[in-house]
Coordinates of N, CA and C in Angstrom, one line a residue:
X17 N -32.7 7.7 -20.1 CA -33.6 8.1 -19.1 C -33.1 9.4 -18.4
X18 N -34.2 10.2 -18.3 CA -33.7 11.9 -17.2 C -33.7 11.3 -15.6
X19 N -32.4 12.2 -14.9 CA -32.7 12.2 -13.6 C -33.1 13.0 -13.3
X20 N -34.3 13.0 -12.3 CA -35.1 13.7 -11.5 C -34.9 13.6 -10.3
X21 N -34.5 15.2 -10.1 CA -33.9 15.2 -8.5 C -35.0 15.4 -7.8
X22 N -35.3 14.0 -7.2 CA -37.5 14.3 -6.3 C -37.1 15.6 -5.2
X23 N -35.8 15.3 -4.4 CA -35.5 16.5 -3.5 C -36.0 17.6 -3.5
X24 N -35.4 18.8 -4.5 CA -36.1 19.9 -5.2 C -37.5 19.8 -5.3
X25 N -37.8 18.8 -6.7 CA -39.2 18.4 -6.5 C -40.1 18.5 -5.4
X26 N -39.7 18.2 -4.1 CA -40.5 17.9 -3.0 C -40.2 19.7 -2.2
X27 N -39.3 19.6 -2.6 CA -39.1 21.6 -2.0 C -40.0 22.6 -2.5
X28 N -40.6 21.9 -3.4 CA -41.1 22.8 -4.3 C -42.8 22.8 -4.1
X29 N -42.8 21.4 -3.7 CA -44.7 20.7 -3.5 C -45.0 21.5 -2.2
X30 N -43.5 21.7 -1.4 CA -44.0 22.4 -0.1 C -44.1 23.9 -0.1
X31 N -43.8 24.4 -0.7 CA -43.6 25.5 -0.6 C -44.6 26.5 -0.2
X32 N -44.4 27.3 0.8 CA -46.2 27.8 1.5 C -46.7 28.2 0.7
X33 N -46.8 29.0 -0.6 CA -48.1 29.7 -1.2 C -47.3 29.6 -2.7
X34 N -48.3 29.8 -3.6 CA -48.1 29.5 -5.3 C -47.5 31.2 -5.4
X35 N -46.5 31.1 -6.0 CA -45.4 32.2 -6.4 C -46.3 32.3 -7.7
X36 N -47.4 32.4 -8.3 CA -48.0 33.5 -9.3 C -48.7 34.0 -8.5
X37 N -49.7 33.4 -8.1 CA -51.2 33.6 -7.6 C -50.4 34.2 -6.0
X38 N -50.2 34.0 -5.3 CA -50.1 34.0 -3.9 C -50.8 33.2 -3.0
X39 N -51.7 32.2 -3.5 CA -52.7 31.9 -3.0 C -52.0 30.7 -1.5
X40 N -52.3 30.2 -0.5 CA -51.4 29.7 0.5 C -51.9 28.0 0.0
X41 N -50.3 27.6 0.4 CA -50.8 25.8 -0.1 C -51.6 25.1 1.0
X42 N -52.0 24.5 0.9 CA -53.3 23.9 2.0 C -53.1 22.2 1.8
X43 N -52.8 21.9 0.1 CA -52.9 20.7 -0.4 C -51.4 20.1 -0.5
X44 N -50.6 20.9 -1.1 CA -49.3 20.5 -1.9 C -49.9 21.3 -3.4
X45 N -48.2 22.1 -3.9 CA -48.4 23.2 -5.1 C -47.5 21.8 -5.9
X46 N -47.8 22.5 -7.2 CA -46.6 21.3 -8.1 C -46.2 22.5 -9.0
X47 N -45.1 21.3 -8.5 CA -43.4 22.2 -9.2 C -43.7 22.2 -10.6
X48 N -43.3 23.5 -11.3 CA -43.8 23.5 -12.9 C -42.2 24.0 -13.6
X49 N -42.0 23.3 -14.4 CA -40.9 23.5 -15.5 C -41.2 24.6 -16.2
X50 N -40.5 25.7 -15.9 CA -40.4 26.7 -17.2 C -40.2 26.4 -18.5
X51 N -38.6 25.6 -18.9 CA -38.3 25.3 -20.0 C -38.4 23.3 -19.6
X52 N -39.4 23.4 -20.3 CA -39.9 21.7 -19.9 C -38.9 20.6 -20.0
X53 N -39.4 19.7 -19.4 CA -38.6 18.1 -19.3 C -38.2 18.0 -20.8
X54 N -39.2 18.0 -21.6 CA -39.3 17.4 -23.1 C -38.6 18.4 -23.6
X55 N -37.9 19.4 -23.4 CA -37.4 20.0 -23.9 C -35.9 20.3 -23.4
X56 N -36.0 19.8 -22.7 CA -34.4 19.5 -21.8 C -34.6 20.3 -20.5
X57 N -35.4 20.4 -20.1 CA -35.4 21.8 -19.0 C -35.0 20.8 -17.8
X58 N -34.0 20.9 -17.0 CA -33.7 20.5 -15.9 C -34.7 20.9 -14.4
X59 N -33.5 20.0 -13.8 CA -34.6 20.0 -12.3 C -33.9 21.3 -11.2
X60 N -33.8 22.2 -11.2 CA -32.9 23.1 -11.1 C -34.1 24.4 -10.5
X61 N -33.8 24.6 -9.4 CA -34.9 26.4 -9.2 C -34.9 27.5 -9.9
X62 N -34.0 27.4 -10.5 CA -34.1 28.7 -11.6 C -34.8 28.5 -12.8
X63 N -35.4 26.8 -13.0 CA -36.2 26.2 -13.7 C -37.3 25.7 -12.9
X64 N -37.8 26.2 -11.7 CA -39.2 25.9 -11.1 C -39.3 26.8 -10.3
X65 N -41.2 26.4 -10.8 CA -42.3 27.2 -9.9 C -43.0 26.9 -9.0
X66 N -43.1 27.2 -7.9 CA -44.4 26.5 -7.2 C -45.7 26.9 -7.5
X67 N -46.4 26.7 -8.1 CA -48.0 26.7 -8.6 C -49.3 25.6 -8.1
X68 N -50.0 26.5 -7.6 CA -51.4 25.8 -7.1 C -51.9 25.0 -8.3
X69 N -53.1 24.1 -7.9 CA -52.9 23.4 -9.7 C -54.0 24.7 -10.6
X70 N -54.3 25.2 -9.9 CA -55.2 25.7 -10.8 C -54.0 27.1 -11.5
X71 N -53.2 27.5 -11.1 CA -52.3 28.2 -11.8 C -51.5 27.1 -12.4
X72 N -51.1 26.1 -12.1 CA -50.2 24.9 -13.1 C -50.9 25.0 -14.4
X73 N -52.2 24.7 -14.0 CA -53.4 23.9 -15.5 C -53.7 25.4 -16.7
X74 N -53.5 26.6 -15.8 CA -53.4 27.9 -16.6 C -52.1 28.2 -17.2
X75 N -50.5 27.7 -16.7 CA -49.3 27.8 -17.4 C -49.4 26.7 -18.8
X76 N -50.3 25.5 -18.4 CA -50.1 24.4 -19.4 C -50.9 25.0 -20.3
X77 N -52.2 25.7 -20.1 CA -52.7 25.9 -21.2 C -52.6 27.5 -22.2
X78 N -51.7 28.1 -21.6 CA -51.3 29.2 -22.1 C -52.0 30.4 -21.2
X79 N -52.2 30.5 -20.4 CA -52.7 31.6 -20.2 C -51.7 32.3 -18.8
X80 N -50.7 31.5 -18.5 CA -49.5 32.3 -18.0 C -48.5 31.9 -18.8
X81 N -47.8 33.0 -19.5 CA -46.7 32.6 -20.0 C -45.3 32.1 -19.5
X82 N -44.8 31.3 -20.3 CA -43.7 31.1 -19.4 C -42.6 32.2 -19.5
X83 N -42.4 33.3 -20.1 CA -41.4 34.3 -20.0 C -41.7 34.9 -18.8
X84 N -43.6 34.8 -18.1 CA -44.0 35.9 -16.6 C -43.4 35.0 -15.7
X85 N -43.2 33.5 -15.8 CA -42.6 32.6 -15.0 C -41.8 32.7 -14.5
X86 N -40.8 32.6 -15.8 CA -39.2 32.8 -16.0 C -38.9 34.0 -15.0
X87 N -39.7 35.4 -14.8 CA -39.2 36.6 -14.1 C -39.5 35.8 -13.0
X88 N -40.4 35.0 -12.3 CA -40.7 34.8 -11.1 C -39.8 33.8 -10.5
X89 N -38.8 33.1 -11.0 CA -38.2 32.4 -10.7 C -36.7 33.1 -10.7
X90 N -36.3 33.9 -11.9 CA -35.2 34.7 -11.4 C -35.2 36.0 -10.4
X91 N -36.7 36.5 -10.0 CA -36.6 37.1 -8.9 C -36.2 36.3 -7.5
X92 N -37.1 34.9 -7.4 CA -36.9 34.1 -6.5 C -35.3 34.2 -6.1
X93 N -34.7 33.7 -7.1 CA -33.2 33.4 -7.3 C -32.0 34.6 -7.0
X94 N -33.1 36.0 -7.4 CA -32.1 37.1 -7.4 C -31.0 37.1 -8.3
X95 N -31.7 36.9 -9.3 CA -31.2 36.9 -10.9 C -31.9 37.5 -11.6
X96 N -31.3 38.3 -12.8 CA -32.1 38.4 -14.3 C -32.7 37.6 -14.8
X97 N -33.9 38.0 -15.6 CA -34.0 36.8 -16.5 C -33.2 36.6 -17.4
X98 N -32.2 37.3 -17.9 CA -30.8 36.7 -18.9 C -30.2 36.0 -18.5
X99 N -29.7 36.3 -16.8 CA -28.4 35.4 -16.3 C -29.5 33.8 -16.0
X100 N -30.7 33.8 -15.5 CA -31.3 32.6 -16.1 C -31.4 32.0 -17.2
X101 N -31.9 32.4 -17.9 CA -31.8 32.1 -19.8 C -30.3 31.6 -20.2
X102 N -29.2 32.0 -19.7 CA -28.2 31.7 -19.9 C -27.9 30.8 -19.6
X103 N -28.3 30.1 -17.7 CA -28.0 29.2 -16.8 C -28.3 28.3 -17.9
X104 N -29.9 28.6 -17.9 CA -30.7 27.0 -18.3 C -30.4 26.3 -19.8
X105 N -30.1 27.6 -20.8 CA -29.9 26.7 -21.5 C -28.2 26.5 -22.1
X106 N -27.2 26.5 -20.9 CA -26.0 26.1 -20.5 C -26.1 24.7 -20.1
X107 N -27.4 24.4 -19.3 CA -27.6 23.2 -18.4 C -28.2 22.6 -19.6
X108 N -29.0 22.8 -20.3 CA -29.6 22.3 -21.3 C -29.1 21.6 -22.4
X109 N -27.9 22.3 -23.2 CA -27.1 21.7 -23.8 C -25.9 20.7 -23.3
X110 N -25.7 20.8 -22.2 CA -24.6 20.1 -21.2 C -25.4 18.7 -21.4
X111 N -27.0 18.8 -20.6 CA -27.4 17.3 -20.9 C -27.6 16.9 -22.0
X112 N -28.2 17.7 -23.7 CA -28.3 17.1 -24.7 C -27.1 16.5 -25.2
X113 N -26.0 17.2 -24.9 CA -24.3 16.3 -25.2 C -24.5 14.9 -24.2
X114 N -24.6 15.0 -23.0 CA -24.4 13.4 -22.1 C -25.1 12.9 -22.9
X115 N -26.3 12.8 -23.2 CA -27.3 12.2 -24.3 C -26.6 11.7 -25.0
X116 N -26.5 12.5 -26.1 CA -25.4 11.8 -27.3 C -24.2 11.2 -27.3
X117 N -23.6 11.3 -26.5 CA -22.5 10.7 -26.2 C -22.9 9.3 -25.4
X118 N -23.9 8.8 -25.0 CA -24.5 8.0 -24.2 C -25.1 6.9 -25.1
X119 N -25.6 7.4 -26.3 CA -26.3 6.7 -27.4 C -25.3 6.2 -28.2

């Protein structure tokens, strides 16, 4: 089983306005995985977005990409998108080894 750090998670639902859209949260935004859960993407800000749902339900169905993401979160961060790319899937392989080694 993945741990999910709700902490982040919950930094993320608050966060005043959807970092694509700008639109201001009024409801709670949900935290969106760049490089997904199912795909090892950790719980990590350089791996989340805050998105209103109606920009969430447009990243899931393709019509934001996750590479325009990825820039929006290493600007957040004050990173490249490479020195992110690098992070995540550093962090990504780290947990597919605990995995295996676990099984």
């Amino acid at each position: 089983m993945r741990i999910v750090n709700e902490d982040i998670l919950e930094f993320f639902r608050q966060a005043p306005e959807c970092e694509w859209c700008g639109k201001e949260n009024r409801t709670g935004l949900d935290p969106h995985h760049v490089l997904t859960r199912g795909a090892g993407g950790p719980d990590v800000a350089e791996n989340l977005v805050a998105l209103c749902r109606r920009c969430h339900q447009d990243a899931h169905n393709g019509r934001v990409k996750p590479s325009e993401l990825l820039a929006v979160a290493a600007k957040r961060c004050r990173m490249t998108v490479a020195e992110v790319e690098k992070k995540l899937w550093r962090l990504r392989r780290r947990s597919l080894r605990k995995r295996r080694e676990g099984l």
